[in-house]
Amino acid sequence: MDRFLINGPCKIKGVINLSGSKNASLPILAATILFEEPVEIKNLPNVKDIRTMLDLIKSLGFIIKKNKTNNSIIIKKKIIKTFASYSLVKTMRAGILVLGPLISKYRKATTSLPGGCLIGARPVNFHLDALGKLGMKHRIKKGYIFANAEKGLKGSIIKFPKISVGATENAILAATLAEGKTILKNCAIEPEIRIDLTNFLNKAGAKIKWKGKRSVEIEGVKKLNGISYSVMADRIECGTFCVAAVISKGEVKINGLNPKIISTELKLLKKIGAKIKNFENSILIKGPKKIKSIKLLKTKEYDGFPTDLQAPFMALLCKANGKSVIQERIFENRFTHVGELKRLGAKISIIKNKAIIKGNSNFEGAELMSSDLRASVALVIAAIVAKGNSIINRIYHLDRGYEKIENKLRKVGVNIKRLS
Ligand code: UD1
């Protein structure tokens, strides 16, 4: 099992180019199931979750070709299977995103339930209810969702009881080829959905229009046309490197993302003391001498502060000049990094869904264990400013979502080595 060895403290300085967004690529890849013609996807990040999604699509009977520039072309074969196996869906919740397209285009699907994970129970009831309103019938047996829609899906008006990224994506994917108009209310509006998935589908001929803050209207179309599309840059990766620059009191230029997309995070970093210059598609960020604390930071759905950056910000606030509080409002158990940060010297206590961070911690290198994707990157960030050697075990979690992070960090001055 691979591990990272980091020898700190390191100061980050230089330029980082962002990879394509994992969370935008996953629903876009699931959407390729809706096509008859080949689709070319550019800028896919080379991370484990994307390789798993490509394997899942391949297992359904599609051909995946890589061209000279490493873009993926997804080509439909004559016969498509409608079975998404446990072995592929268990490692990645986004596997459930094939259900909407399969039921919409092929009118039947047998999909493994993704199951829970360390950060919370993560049920799929909102996905199933929304697809049910479009005409899908299902039963759950032996860990699988057996679904069918013999007469095809029909447009409907659906209001999600709670905002869900995955359920919004699954419903949009299903409604794209459904008969008639679908209106989805109380949708997730993460840029991966409202910008990238929408642009991708509309470019192929879908009729998707966003109305107001959280509603979308989808006029079903008969077919989508083969296209070539480049996925947006990863905003969570961008936020992660911003935090790494600030905690190390360094200075980096991060290329590839429009700063407006992460304006909430950038405002927070400014409040903490960072100096930030925004360009059209890049950010120049410089850490302050003294990091200021934040009274109360709550995770929220977009355009609020993202739960995916909660762990990296916690590492940062451990180094602030006083007490901060982080409240996790999206997932019930997303504090698995706390125990590991404490091993480096952090002073954090948990009361229900709040983490109280004492601040002014001097980190000293230690051996650490990754527990999930974003928790692992928080440990990397903390180890960068810890004195001495840190070993981070089980980095396969991190490999699910960060492309060549050790190469990117080494290039800007971090003493980091992958031990195999
Ligand atoms: C997506 C992101 C993940 C991010 C999360 C929240 C991808 C691949 N993953 O995950 O990185 O942390 O959004 O921004 O894009 N819920 C239910 N029933 C459902 C669906 C969700 O109760 O059917 C609950 C979840 O347990 C959670 C909350 O709703 O408490 C939000 O989850 P959701 O937005 O669906 O997250 P994901 O799509 O799984």
PDB file of C-alpha atoms in Angstrom, residues 8-182:
ATOM      1  CA  GLY A   8       8.599  19.659   6.764  1.00  0.00           C
ATOM      2  CA  PRO A   9       8.253  22.479   7.318  1.00  0.00           C
ATOM      3  CA  CYS A  10       8.149  23.531   3.663  1.00  0.00           C
ATOM      4  CA  LYS A  11       7.236  26.831   2.072  1.00  0.00           C
ATOM      5  CA  ILE A  12       5.250  26.606  -1.138  1.00  0.00           C
ATOM      6  CA  LYS A  13       6.289  28.821  -4.023  1.00  0.00           C
ATOM      7  CA  GLY A  14       5.616  28.551  -7.742  1.00  0.00           C
ATOM      8  CA  VAL A  15       2.947  27.672 -10.260  1.00  0.00           C
ATOM      9  CA  ILE A  16       0.371  24.876 -10.141  1.00  0.00           C
ATOM     10  CA  ASN A  17      -1.791  23.800 -13.069  1.00  0.00           C
ATOM     11  CA  LEU A  18      -5.147  22.347 -12.093  1.00  0.00           C
ATOM     12  CA  SER A  19      -6.464  19.030 -13.381  1.00  0.00           C
ATOM     13  CA  GLY A  20      -9.952  18.424 -14.726  1.00  0.00           C
ATOM     14  CA  SER A  21     -12.734  18.229 -12.165  1.00  0.00           C
ATOM     15  CA  LYS A  22     -13.425  14.741 -10.809  1.00  0.00           C
ATOM     16  CA  ASN A  23     -16.934  15.629  -9.697  1.00  0.00           C
ATOM     17  CA  ALA A  24     -17.793  17.135 -13.095  1.00  0.00           C
ATOM     18  CA  SER A  25     -16.256  14.229 -15.040  1.00  0.00           C
ATOM     19  CA  LEU A  26     -18.268  11.553 -13.203  1.00  0.00           C
ATOM     20  CA  PRO A  27     -21.808  12.666 -14.230  1.00  0.00           C
ATOM     21  CA  ILE A  28     -20.543  13.609 -17.711  1.00  0.00           C
ATOM     22  CA  LEU A  29     -19.155  10.097 -18.159  1.00  0.00           C
ATOM     23  CA  ALA A  30     -22.446   8.634 -16.885  1.00  0.00           C
ATOM     24  CA  ALA A  31     -24.240  10.844 -19.431  1.00  0.00           C
ATOM     25  CA  THR A  32     -22.368   9.182 -22.313  1.00  0.00           C
ATOM     26  CA  ILE A  33     -24.713   6.188 -21.777  1.00  0.00           C
ATOM     27  CA  LEU A  34     -27.464   8.352 -23.303  1.00  0.00           C
ATOM     28  CA  PHE A  35     -25.687   8.616 -26.679  1.00  0.00           C
ATOM     29  CA  GLU A  36     -25.814   6.520 -29.866  1.00  0.00           C
ATOM     30  CA  GLU A  37     -22.882   8.360 -31.448  1.00  0.00           C
ATOM     31  CA  PRO A  38     -19.295   8.479 -30.114  1.00  0.00           C
ATOM     32  CA  VAL A  39     -18.473  11.172 -27.541  1.00  0.00           C
ATOM     33  CA  GLU A  40     -15.011  12.605 -26.885  1.00  0.00           C
ATOM     34  CA  ILE A  41     -14.236  13.815 -23.361  1.00  0.00           C
ATOM     35  CA  LYS A  42     -11.142  15.952 -22.837  1.00  0.00           C
ATOM     36  CA  ASN A  43      -9.367  16.969 -19.635  1.00  0.00           C
ATOM     37  CA  LEU A  44     -10.491  13.946 -17.591  1.00  0.00           C
ATOM     38  CA  PRO A  45      -8.296  13.747 -14.485  1.00  0.00           C
ATOM     39  CA  ASN A  46      -6.232  10.584 -14.253  1.00  0.00           C
ATOM     40  CA  VAL A  47      -7.529   9.547 -10.820  1.00  0.00           C
ATOM     41  CA  LYS A  48      -8.911   6.276  -9.453  1.00  0.00           C
ATOM     42  CA  ASP A  49     -12.599   7.307  -9.399  1.00  0.00           C
ATOM     43  CA  ILE A  50     -12.503   8.255 -13.078  1.00  0.00           C
ATOM     44  CA  ARG A  51     -10.775   4.980 -13.997  1.00  0.00           C
ATOM     45  CA  THR A  52     -13.500   3.151 -12.038  1.00  0.00           C
ATOM     46  CA  MET A  53     -16.268   5.050 -13.881  1.00  0.00           C
ATOM     47  CA  LEU A  54     -14.616   4.256 -17.227  1.00  0.00           C
ATOM     48  CA  ASP A  55     -14.432   0.566 -16.188  1.00  0.00           C
ATOM     49  CA  LEU A  56     -18.104   0.681 -15.220  1.00  0.00           C
ATOM     50  CA  ILE A  57     -19.090   2.121 -18.604  1.00  0.00           C
ATOM     51  CA  LYS A  58     -16.885  -0.456 -20.318  1.00  0.00           C
ATOM     52  CA  SER A  59     -18.581  -3.225 -18.313  1.00  0.00           C
ATOM     53  CA  LEU A  60     -21.920  -2.073 -19.770  1.00  0.00           C
ATOM     54  CA  GLY A  61     -20.567  -2.748 -23.256  1.00  0.00           C
ATOM     55  CA  PHE A  62     -19.113   0.586 -24.398  1.00  0.00           C
ATOM     56  CA  ILE A  63     -15.700   0.834 -26.031  1.00  0.00           C
ATOM     57  CA  ILE A  64     -13.317   3.386 -24.489  1.00  0.00           C
ATOM     58  CA  LYS A  65     -10.565   4.583 -26.806  1.00  0.00           C
ATOM     59  CA  LYS A  66      -7.769   6.936 -25.864  1.00  0.00           C
ATOM     60  CA  ASN A  67      -6.529   9.148 -28.686  1.00  0.00           C
ATOM     61  CA  LYS A  68      -3.054  10.677 -29.053  1.00  0.00           C
ATOM     62  CA  THR A  69      -3.778  13.554 -26.665  1.00  0.00           C
ATOM     63  CA  ASN A  70      -5.049  11.132 -24.002  1.00  0.00           C
ATOM     64  CA  ASN A  71      -8.672  12.184 -24.446  1.00  0.00           C
ATOM     65  CA  SER A  72     -11.254   9.446 -24.020  1.00  0.00           C
ATOM     66  CA  ILE A  73     -13.697   8.520 -26.754  1.00  0.00           C
ATOM     67  CA  ILE A  74     -16.718   6.553 -25.616  1.00  0.00           C
ATOM     68  CA  ILE A  75     -18.263   4.457 -28.349  1.00  0.00           C
ATOM     69  CA  LYS A  76     -21.527   2.544 -28.042  1.00  0.00           C
ATOM     70  CA  LYS A  77     -21.509  -1.089 -29.136  1.00  0.00           C
ATOM     71  CA  LYS A  78     -24.625  -2.712 -30.633  1.00  0.00           C
ATOM     72  CA  ILE A  79     -25.632  -4.515 -27.470  1.00  0.00           C
ATOM     73  CA  ILE A  80     -25.517  -2.761 -24.113  1.00  0.00           C
ATOM     74  CA  LYS A  81     -25.807  -4.546 -20.772  1.00  0.00           C
ATOM     75  CA  THR A  82     -27.823  -2.816 -18.090  1.00  0.00           C
ATOM     76  CA  PHE A  83     -26.048  -4.300 -15.087  1.00  0.00           C
ATOM     77  CA  ALA A  84     -23.795  -2.218 -12.799  1.00  0.00           C
ATOM     78  CA  SER A  85     -21.930  -4.651 -10.564  1.00  0.00           C
ATOM     79  CA  TYR A  86     -21.211  -4.402  -6.842  1.00  0.00           C
ATOM     80  CA  SER A  87     -17.476  -4.780  -7.467  1.00  0.00           C
ATOM     81  CA  LEU A  88     -17.434  -1.479  -9.410  1.00  0.00           C
ATOM     82  CA  VAL A  89     -20.085   0.542  -7.547  1.00  0.00           C
ATOM     83  CA  LYS A  90     -18.885  -0.356  -4.024  1.00  0.00           C
ATOM     84  CA  THR A  91     -15.676   1.677  -4.297  1.00  0.00           C
ATOM     85  CA  MET A  92     -17.339   4.821  -5.591  1.00  0.00           C
ATOM     86  CA  ARG A  93     -20.774   6.185  -4.739  1.00  0.00           C
ATOM     87  CA  ALA A  94     -21.028   8.033  -8.043  1.00  0.00           C
ATOM     88  CA  GLY A  95     -21.576   4.607  -9.662  1.00  0.00           C
ATOM     89  CA  ILE A  96     -25.271   5.173  -8.875  1.00  0.00           C
ATOM     90  CA  LEU A  97     -25.236   7.887 -11.577  1.00  0.00           C
ATOM     91  CA  VAL A  98     -25.526   5.220 -14.286  1.00  0.00           C
ATOM     92  CA  LEU A  99     -29.038   4.367 -13.051  1.00  0.00           C
ATOM     93  CA  GLY A 100     -30.770   7.496 -14.454  1.00  0.00           C
ATOM     94  CA  PRO A 101     -29.248   7.195 -17.966  1.00  0.00           C
ATOM     95  CA  LEU A 102     -29.760   3.393 -18.155  1.00  0.00           C
ATOM     96  CA  ILE A 103     -33.417   3.566 -17.150  1.00  0.00           C
ATOM     97  CA  SER A 104     -34.053   6.522 -19.438  1.00  0.00           C
ATOM     98  CA  LYS A 105     -32.423   5.075 -22.553  1.00  0.00           C
ATOM     99  CA  TYR A 106     -32.709   1.304 -22.042  1.00  0.00           C
ATOM    100  CA  ARG A 107     -35.794   1.199 -19.784  1.00  0.00           C
ATOM    101  CA  LYS A 108     -34.226  -1.241 -17.361  1.00  0.00           C
ATOM    102  CA  ALA A 109     -31.266  -1.412 -15.018  1.00  0.00           C
ATOM    103  CA  THR A 110     -29.853  -3.568 -12.274  1.00  0.00           C
ATOM    104  CA  THR A 111     -27.526  -1.419 -10.210  1.00  0.00           C
ATOM    105  CA  SER A 112     -25.675  -2.263  -7.049  1.00  0.00           C
ATOM    106  CA  LEU A 113     -26.543  -0.078  -4.053  1.00  0.00           C
ATOM    107  CA  PRO A 114     -23.460   2.019  -3.312  1.00  0.00           C
ATOM    108  CA  GLY A 115     -23.698   1.408   0.446  1.00  0.00           C
ATOM    109  CA  GLY A 116     -22.514   3.646   3.266  1.00  0.00           C
ATOM    110  CA  CYS A 117     -19.075   5.084   3.774  1.00  0.00           C
ATOM    111  CA  LEU A 118     -16.948   6.479   6.538  1.00  0.00           C
ATOM    112  CA  ILE A 119     -18.251  10.036   6.286  1.00  0.00           C
ATOM    113  CA  GLY A 120     -21.904   9.065   6.729  1.00  0.00           C
ATOM    114  CA  ALA A 121     -24.725   6.713   5.747  1.00  0.00           C
ATOM    115  CA  ARG A 122     -25.186   8.317   2.312  1.00  0.00           C
ATOM    116  CA  PRO A 123     -28.516   6.763   1.226  1.00  0.00           C
ATOM    117  CA  VAL A 124     -29.902   7.056  -2.339  1.00  0.00           C
ATOM    118  CA  ASN A 125     -33.594   7.567  -1.485  1.00  0.00           C
ATOM    119  CA  PHE A 126     -33.750  10.987  -3.202  1.00  0.00           C
ATOM    120  CA  HIS A 127     -32.353   9.456  -6.418  1.00  0.00           C
ATOM    121  CA  LEU A 128     -34.921   6.631  -6.331  1.00  0.00           C
ATOM    122  CA  ASP A 129     -37.863   8.906  -5.447  1.00  0.00           C
ATOM    123  CA  ALA A 130     -37.060  11.361  -8.267  1.00  0.00           C
ATOM    124  CA  LEU A 131     -36.619   8.584 -10.838  1.00  0.00           C
ATOM    125  CA  GLY A 132     -39.848   7.035  -9.519  1.00  0.00           C
ATOM    126  CA  LYS A 133     -41.710  10.267 -10.259  1.00  0.00           C
ATOM    127  CA  LEU A 134     -40.418  10.065 -13.840  1.00  0.00           C
ATOM    128  CA  GLY A 135     -41.916   6.562 -14.154  1.00  0.00           C
ATOM    129  CA  MET A 136     -39.247   4.172 -12.876  1.00  0.00           C
ATOM    130  CA  LYS A 137     -40.400   1.173 -10.813  1.00  0.00           C
ATOM    131  CA  HIS A 138     -37.889  -0.580  -8.605  1.00  0.00           C
ATOM    132  CA  ARG A 139     -37.347  -3.139  -5.892  1.00  0.00           C
ATOM    133  CA  ILE A 140     -34.267  -3.730  -3.806  1.00  0.00           C
ATOM    134  CA  LYS A 141     -32.998  -7.276  -3.382  1.00  0.00           C
ATOM    135  CA  LYS A 142     -29.659  -8.662  -2.257  1.00  0.00           C
ATOM    136  CA  GLY A 143     -27.994  -5.253  -2.380  1.00  0.00           C
ATOM    137  CA  TYR A 144     -29.150  -4.467  -5.918  1.00  0.00           C
ATOM    138  CA  ILE A 145     -31.734  -2.019  -7.302  1.00  0.00           C
ATOM    139  CA  PHE A 146     -33.817  -3.890  -9.900  1.00  0.00           C
ATOM    140  CA  ALA A 147     -35.435  -1.105 -11.917  1.00  0.00           C
ATOM    141  CA  ASN A 148     -37.559  -0.836 -15.024  1.00  0.00           C
ATOM    142  CA  ALA A 149     -39.662   1.666 -16.938  1.00  0.00           C
ATOM    143  CA  GLU A 150     -41.446  -0.438 -19.549  1.00  0.00           C
ATOM    144  CA  LYS A 151     -43.302   2.486 -21.082  1.00  0.00           C
ATOM    145  CA  GLY A 152     -40.320   4.835 -20.906  1.00  0.00           C
ATOM    146  CA  LEU A 153     -39.899   7.881 -18.648  1.00  0.00           C
ATOM    147  CA  LYS A 154     -42.308  10.821 -18.697  1.00  0.00           C
ATOM    148  CA  GLY A 155     -41.577  14.395 -17.622  1.00  0.00           C
ATOM    149  CA  SER A 156     -42.825  15.470 -14.202  1.00  0.00           C
ATOM    150  CA  ILE A 157     -42.524  18.193 -11.566  1.00  0.00           C
ATOM    151  CA  ILE A 158     -40.211  17.131  -8.770  1.00  0.00           C
ATOM    152  CA  LYS A 159     -39.203  19.027  -5.652  1.00  0.00           C
ATOM    153  CA  PHE A 160     -36.260  17.506  -3.824  1.00  0.00           C
ATOM    154  CA  PRO A 161     -36.929  17.356  -0.045  1.00  0.00           C
ATOM    155  CA  LYS A 162     -33.243  18.172   0.571  1.00  0.00           C
ATOM    156  CA  ILE A 163     -30.532  19.477  -1.718  1.00  0.00           C
ATOM    157  CA  SER A 164     -28.504  16.589  -3.152  1.00  0.00           C
ATOM    158  CA  VAL A 165     -25.742  16.792  -5.753  1.00  0.00           C
ATOM    159  CA  GLY A 166     -26.045  13.185  -6.935  1.00  0.00           C
ATOM    160  CA  ALA A 167     -29.864  13.079  -6.966  1.00  0.00           C
ATOM    161  CA  THR A 168     -30.030  16.315  -8.984  1.00  0.00           C
ATOM    162  CA  GLU A 169     -27.544  14.863 -11.491  1.00  0.00           C
ATOM    163  CA  ASN A 170     -29.371  11.528 -11.782  1.00  0.00           C
ATOM    164  CA  ALA A 171     -32.715  13.274 -12.342  1.00  0.00           C
ATOM    165  CA  ILE A 172     -31.271  15.636 -14.995  1.00  0.00           C
ATOM    166  CA  LEU A 173     -29.647  12.685 -16.776  1.00  0.00           C
ATOM    167  CA  ALA A 174     -32.918  10.724 -16.750  1.00  0.00           C
ATOM    168  CA  ALA A 175     -35.106  13.680 -17.793  1.00  0.00           C
ATOM    169  CA  THR A 176     -32.905  14.567 -20.792  1.00  0.00           C
ATOM    170  CA  LEU A 177     -34.411  11.774 -22.920  1.00  0.00           C
ATOM    171  CA  ALA A 178     -37.788  11.517 -21.085  1.00  0.00           C
ATOM    172  CA  GLU A 179     -40.988  12.354 -22.929  1.00  0.00           C
ATOM    173  CA  GLY A 180     -42.161  15.927 -22.291  1.00  0.00           C
ATOM    174  CA  LYS A 181     -41.116  18.547 -19.774  1.00  0.00           C
ATOM    175  CA  THR A 182     -39.544  17.976 -16.352  1.00  0.00           C
TER     176      THR A 182
END
